mmCIF file of C-alpha atoms in Angstrom:
data_model
loop_
_atom_site.group_PDB
_atom_site.id
_atom_site.type_symbol
_atom_site.label_atom_id
_atom_site.label_comp_id
_atom_site.label_asym_id
_atom_site.label_seq_id
_atom_site.Cartn_x
_atom_site.Cartn_y
_atom_site.Cartn_z
ATOM 1 C CA MET A 295 6.862 29.278 -74.145
ATOM 2 C CA ARG A 296 7.619 32.691 -75.035
ATOM 3 C CA ILE A 297 11.108 33.893 -74.915
ATOM 4 C CA VAL A 298 12.772 37.257 -75.315
ATOM 5 C CA ILE A 299 16.408 37.085 -76.034
ATOM 6 C CA ALA A 300 18.614 40.672 -75.648
ATOM 7 C CA GLY A 301 21.407 40.433 -78.313
ATOM 8 C CA GLY A 302 19.385 38.337 -80.708
ATOM 9 C CA HIS A 303 22.044 38.480 -83.471
ATOM 10 C CA GLY A 304 24.856 36.860 -81.008
ATOM 11 C CA LYS A 305 26.077 33.916 -82.209
ATOM 12 C CA ILE A 306 25.104 31.976 -79.389
ATOM 13 C CA ALA A 307 21.666 33.624 -79.223
ATOM 14 C CA ARG A 308 21.063 32.789 -83.099
ATOM 15 C CA GLN A 309 21.673 28.856 -82.505
ATOM 16 C CA LEU A 310 19.359 29.034 -79.331
ATOM 17 C CA THR A 311 16.896 30.872 -81.452
ATOM 18 C CA ARG A 312 17.182 28.123 -83.905
ATOM 19 C CA GLU A 313 16.611 25.608 -81.386
ATOM 20 C CA LEU A 314 13.876 26.902 -79.251
ATOM 21 C CA THR A 315 11.575 27.632 -82.311
ATOM 22 C CA LYS A 316 12.400 24.174 -83.771
ATOM 23 C CA ASN A 317 10.906 22.910 -80.858
ATOM 24 C CA GLY A 318 7.834 25.030 -80.808
ATOM 25 C CA HIS A 319 8.552 28.111 -78.953
ATOM 26 C CA GLU A 320 7.701 31.634 -79.583
ATOM 27 C CA VAL A 321 11.287 33.638 -79.496
ATOM 28 C CA LEU A 322 11.361 37.671 -79.751
ATOM 29 C CA GLY A 323 14.816 38.843 -80.892
ATOM 30 C CA LEU A 324 15.859 42.016 -79.707
ATOM 31 C CA ILE A 325 18.537 43.605 -82.031
ATOM 32 C CA ARG A 326 20.219 46.907 -82.282
ATOM 33 C CA THR A 327 19.775 47.363 -86.467
ATOM 34 C CA GLU A 328 17.166 46.805 -89.517
ATOM 35 C CA GLU A 329 19.730 45.484 -91.007
ATOM 36 C CA GLN A 330 20.162 42.235 -88.632
ATOM 37 C CA ARG A 331 16.207 41.504 -88.944
ATOM 38 C CA ALA A 332 16.237 39.410 -91.734
ATOM 39 C CA ASP A 333 18.935 37.019 -90.109
ATOM 40 C CA LEU A 334 16.432 36.628 -87.238
ATOM 41 C CA VAL A 335 13.323 35.869 -89.517
ATOM 42 C CA ALA A 336 15.489 33.117 -91.063
ATOM 43 C CA ASP A 337 16.017 31.753 -87.799
ATOM 44 C CA GLY A 338 12.190 31.970 -86.913
ATOM 45 C CA ALA A 339 12.231 34.820 -84.493
ATOM 46 C CA VAL A 340 10.374 38.007 -84.363
ATOM 47 C CA PRO A 341 12.917 40.526 -84.420
ATOM 48 C CA VAL A 342 12.608 44.075 -82.891
ATOM 49 C CA VAL A 343 14.925 46.718 -83.110
ATOM 50 C CA PHE A 344 15.648 47.498 -79.603
ATOM 51 C CA ASP A 345 18.841 49.300 -77.823
ATOM 52 C CA LEU A 346 19.062 48.545 -74.401
ATOM 53 C CA GLU A 347 21.731 51.180 -74.037
ATOM 54 C CA LYS A 348 19.094 54.054 -75.195
ATOM 55 C CA THR A 349 15.840 52.768 -74.101
ATOM 56 C CA SER A 350 14.315 52.720 -70.651
ATOM 57 C CA SER A 351 13.450 49.702 -68.432
ATOM 58 C CA ALA A 352 9.646 50.742 -68.690
ATOM 59 C CA GLU A 353 10.092 50.506 -72.729
ATOM 60 C CA ALA A 354 11.564 47.268 -72.477
ATOM 61 C CA ALA A 355 8.927 45.869 -69.533
ATOM 62 C CA HIS A 356 6.301 46.474 -72.418
ATOM 63 C CA LEU A 357 8.007 43.834 -75.067
ATOM 64 C CA LEU A 358 8.471 41.521 -71.727
ATOM 65 C CA ALA A 359 4.769 41.268 -71.320
ATOM 66 C CA GLY A 360 3.443 37.983 -71.560
ATOM 67 C CA ALA A 361 7.141 36.153 -72.026
ATOM 68 C CA ASP A 362 7.735 33.061 -70.135
ATOM 69 C CA VAL A 363 11.652 33.712 -70.049
ATOM 70 C CA ALA A 364 14.338 36.394 -70.461
ATOM 71 C CA VAL A 365 17.623 35.472 -71.979
ATOM 72 C CA PHE A 366 20.602 38.481 -71.571
ATOM 73 C CA ALA A 367 22.824 37.239 -74.607
ATOM 74 C CA ALA A 368 23.977 40.917 -75.489
ATOM 75 C CA GLY A 369 27.477 42.055 -74.932
ATOM 76 C CA ALA A 370 30.222 44.772 -76.206
ATOM 77 C CA GLY A 371 32.612 41.697 -76.135
ATOM 78 C CA ALA A 372 36.440 41.559 -74.968
ATOM 79 C CA ASP A 373 37.060 44.043 -77.693
ATOM 80 C CA GLY A 374 34.430 46.779 -76.792
ATOM 81 C CA SER A 375 35.471 49.701 -74.951
ATOM 82 C CA GLU A 376 35.223 50.132 -71.323
ATOM 83 C CA GLU A 377 32.325 52.527 -71.734
ATOM 84 C CA ARG A 378 30.253 50.023 -73.649
ATOM 85 C CA ARG A 379 31.167 47.445 -71.322
ATOM 86 C CA GLN A 380 29.480 49.221 -68.868
ATOM 87 C CA ALA A 381 26.731 50.354 -70.951
ATOM 88 C CA VAL A 382 25.917 46.741 -72.226
ATOM 89 C CA ASP A 383 27.622 43.957 -70.624
ATOM 90 C CA PHE A 384 26.517 45.371 -67.004
ATOM 91 C CA GLY A 385 23.983 48.032 -67.789
ATOM 92 C CA GLY A 386 22.014 46.534 -70.263
ATOM 93 C CA SER A 387 21.467 43.025 -67.818
ATOM 94 C CA VAL A 388 20.139 45.342 -65.256
ATOM 95 C CA ARG A 389 17.919 47.176 -67.458
ATOM 96 C CA LEU A 390 16.671 43.953 -68.929
ATOM 97 C CA ALA A 391 16.602 42.314 -65.613
ATOM 98 C CA ASP A 392 14.109 45.426 -64.074
ATOM 99 C CA ALA A 393 11.917 45.157 -66.808
ATOM 100 C CA ALA A 394 11.453 41.272 -66.311
ATOM 101 C CA GLU A 395 10.662 41.965 -62.817
ATOM 102 C CA SER A 396 8.061 45.056 -63.809
ATOM 103 C CA ALA A 397 6.237 42.756 -66.545
ATOM 104 C CA GLY A 398 6.021 39.193 -64.246
ATOM 105 C CA VAL A 399 8.556 37.469 -66.090
ATOM 106 C CA ALA A 400 10.185 35.067 -63.510
ATOM 107 C CA ARG A 401 12.623 33.245 -65.515
ATOM 108 C CA PHE A 402 15.818 35.107 -66.375
ATOM 109 C CA ILE A 403 19.046 33.399 -68.266
ATOM 110 C CA GLN A 404 21.838 35.167 -68.124
ATOM 111 C CA ILE A 405 25.070 34.394 -70.383
ATOM 112 C CA SER A 406 28.325 35.588 -68.210
ATOM 113 C CA SER A 407 31.910 34.387 -68.788
ATOM 114 C CA THR A 408 34.410 32.051 -67.147
ATOM 115 C CA GLY A 409 36.999 34.483 -64.999
ATOM 116 C CA THR A 410 34.681 36.465 -63.062
ATOM 117 C CA GLU A 411 35.193 35.199 -60.043
ATOM 118 C CA LYS A 412 38.949 36.162 -60.408
ATOM 119 C CA VAL A 413 38.241 39.449 -60.157
ATOM 120 C CA ARG A 414 36.216 39.642 -57.087
ATOM 121 C CA ASP A 415 36.759 41.816 -54.348
ATOM 122 C CA GLY A 416 38.829 44.084 -56.834
ATOM 123 C CA GLN A 417 41.187 41.204 -57.441
ATOM 124 C CA THR A 418 43.732 42.033 -60.730
ATOM 125 C CA PRO A 419 45.245 38.508 -60.974
ATOM 126 C CA ALA A 420 48.288 38.504 -63.070
ATOM 127 C CA ASP A 421 46.747 35.953 -65.476
ATOM 128 C CA VAL A 422 44.059 38.220 -66.626
ATOM 129 C CA PRO A 423 45.028 40.450 -69.605
ATOM 130 C CA ALA A 424 44.709 44.009 -68.957
ATOM 131 C CA ASP A 425 42.329 44.545 -72.062
ATOM 132 C CA PHE A 426 40.210 41.347 -70.423
ATOM 133 C CA LEU A 427 39.646 43.028 -67.108
ATOM 134 C CA GLY A 428 37.298 45.046 -67.453
ATOM 135 C CA TYR A 429 35.161 42.865 -69.693
ATOM 136 C CA LEU A 430 35.185 40.365 -66.358
ATOM 137 C CA GLN A 431 34.278 43.501 -64.091
ATOM 138 C CA ALA A 432 31.299 44.265 -66.113
ATOM 139 C CA LYS A 433 30.421 40.457 -66.328
ATOM 140 C CA LEU A 434 30.505 40.182 -62.386
ATOM 141 C CA ALA A 435 29.161 43.070 -61.683
ATOM 142 C CA ALA A 436 25.870 41.871 -63.834
ATOM 143 C CA GLU A 437 26.053 38.895 -61.616
ATOM 144 C CA GLU A 438 26.034 40.324 -58.457
ATOM 145 C CA ASP A 439 22.947 42.542 -59.822
ATOM 146 C CA LEU A 440 20.932 39.383 -60.734
ATOM 147 C CA ILE A 441 21.615 37.213 -57.698
ATOM 148 C CA ALA A 442 20.213 39.736 -55.431
ATOM 149 C CA ARG A 443 16.774 39.820 -57.386
ATOM 150 C CA PRO A 444 13.877 37.627 -56.648
ATOM 151 C CA LEU A 445 13.740 36.274 -60.279
ATOM 152 C CA ALA A 446 14.089 32.475 -61.176
ATOM 153 C CA TRP A 447 17.892 33.194 -62.137
ATOM 154 C CA THR A 448 20.264 31.075 -63.889
ATOM 155 C CA ILE A 449 23.547 32.314 -64.535
ATOM 156 C CA VAL A 450 25.820 30.320 -67.096
ATOM 157 C CA ARG A 451 29.767 30.712 -67.593
ATOM 158 C CA PRO A 452 31.051 29.310 -71.062
ATOM 159 C CA GLY A 453 34.757 28.482 -71.312
ATOM 160 C CA GLY A 454 36.434 29.728 -74.418
ATOM 161 C CA LEU A 455 34.070 30.019 -77.196
ATOM 162 C CA VAL A 456 34.595 28.528 -80.282
ATOM 163 C CA ASP A 457 32.405 27.889 -83.843
ATOM 164 C CA ASP A 458 33.366 24.446 -83.785
ATOM 165 C CA ALA A 459 30.342 22.043 -84.540
ATOM 166 C CA GLY A 460 28.850 21.095 -81.415
ATOM 167 C CA THR A 461 29.073 17.796 -80.023
ATOM 168 C CA GLY A 462 26.376 17.847 -77.365
ATOM 169 C CA LEU A 463 28.799 16.377 -74.705
ATOM 170 C CA VAL A 464 29.799 19.029 -71.830
ATOM 171 C CA ARG A 465 31.104 19.076 -68.648
ATOM 172 C CA LEU A 466 28.428 21.423 -66.525
ATOM 173 C CA ASN A 467 29.462 22.198 -62.651
ATOM 174 C CA PRO A 468 28.530 24.892 -60.308
ATOM 175 C CA ALA A 469 30.604 27.667 -60.179
ATOM 176 C CA GLY A 470 31.065 30.463 -57.286
ATOM 177 C CA PRO A 471 33.383 31.792 -54.761
ATOM 178 C CA GLY A 472 36.004 29.679 -54.133
ATOM 179 C CA LEU A 473 34.904 26.772 -56.571
ATOM 180 C CA PRO A 474 37.724 26.384 -59.394
ATOM 181 C CA GLU A 475 37.135 27.182 -63.130
ATOM 182 C CA ASP A 476 39.012 26.427 -66.193
ATOM 183 C CA ARG A 477 39.471 27.854 -69.401
ATOM 184 C CA ALA A 478 38.711 24.736 -71.508
ATOM 185 C CA THR A 479 36.788 25.841 -74.594
ATOM 186 C CA VAL A 480 33.230 24.952 -75.585
ATOM 187 C CA PRO A 481 31.379 25.238 -78.764
ATOM 188 C CA ARG A 482 28.905 27.971 -79.059
ATOM 189 C CA ALA A 483 26.307 25.131 -80.355
ATOM 190 C CA ASP A 484 26.522 23.634 -77.306
ATOM 191 C CA VAL A 485 26.241 26.516 -75.111
ATOM 192 C CA ALA A 486 23.103 27.120 -77.041
ATOM 193 C CA ALA A 487 21.672 23.423 -76.719
ATOM 194 C CA VAL A 488 22.403 23.808 -72.797
ATOM 195 C CA LEU A 489 20.266 27.110 -72.704
ATOM 196 C CA ALA A 490 17.846 25.666 -74.596
ATOM 197 C CA ALA A 491 17.941 22.718 -72.263
ATOM 198 C CA LEU A 492 17.633 24.881 -69.095
ATOM 199 C CA ILE A 493 14.774 27.084 -70.668
ATOM 200 C CA GLU A 494 12.778 24.120 -71.051
ATOM 201 C CA THR A 495 13.032 21.957 -68.291
ATOM 202 C CA GLY A 496 13.200 25.281 -65.747
ATOM 203 C CA ALA A 497 16.997 23.533 -64.286
ATOM 204 C CA ALA A 498 19.227 24.958 -62.221
ATOM 205 C CA GLU A 499 17.119 27.677 -60.303
ATOM 206 C CA ARG A 500 19.288 30.840 -58.850
ATOM 207 C CA ARG A 501 22.302 28.827 -59.769
ATOM 208 C CA VAL A 502 25.648 29.777 -61.256
ATOM 209 C CA LEU A 503 26.839 27.051 -63.963
ATOM 210 C CA HIS A 504 30.287 26.842 -65.559
ATOM 211 C CA LEU A 505 30.026 24.913 -68.837
ATOM 212 C CA VAL A 506 32.824 23.575 -70.769
ATOM 213 C CA SER A 507 33.220 20.697 -73.390
ATOM 214 C CA GLY A 508 33.191 17.426 -71.923
ATOM 215 C CA ASP A 509 31.731 14.025 -71.946
ATOM 216 C CA GLU A 510 28.311 13.878 -70.716
ATOM 217 C CA PRO A 511 25.485 14.540 -72.819
ATOM 218 C CA VAL A 512 23.472 18.240 -72.734
ATOM 219 C CA ALA A 513 19.883 16.329 -71.384
ATOM 220 C CA ALA A 514 21.944 14.678 -68.784
ATOM 221 C CA ALA A 515 23.800 17.736 -67.654
ATOM 222 C CA VAL A 516 21.252 19.652 -67.061
ATOM 223 C CA ALA A 517 19.110 17.464 -65.459
ATOM 224 C CA ALA A 518 21.559 16.793 -62.894
ATOM 225 C CA PHE A 519 20.623 20.453 -61.688
ATOM 226 C CA ALA A 520 16.420 19.456 -61.949
#
């Protein structure tokens, strides 16, 4: 398969790239600077300097031509400015999804965040720090935009991300309005493994999933949504 990853230099994206290229897939990694190119080459990807904040959906569609899957792994991060969160976490996702539709890329994987349900309908829950609220609002807006599209999308909401070694054991549950989510953690390596399995199997089409560490092997957890 040919997979295009926006935010290709991110920690999850790079581990996902290594998982996919190890299994013989072609990965095109969209990066923001030339300085990031060598890292992606080392991971086995074809790097392309492409800023989703400053380029059009039509230009992105050109890059997505012939791709089987688009992955939105970009983000300004919880520490980013409100302006950049809206431009990247929301606007970047919308632009990539527009491009995927134009290019005929049916499969779209979006990395979101646990906690987005807490800010639905303008809620400002007391347990969400003020500097994290805007991040969740941008992620929720991106989710809502994607859900309304005809793409074969999958949204993954990881818990707290850590850089520990992956265990290969996860808890993958349906997420959505009225369904509880916890703030348990999950290694980025295990998030990447789940994403790779979703891409390779086509499981969980048009599903929103909550992902944290658990006791079920990644393959079995993903197979439950086949």
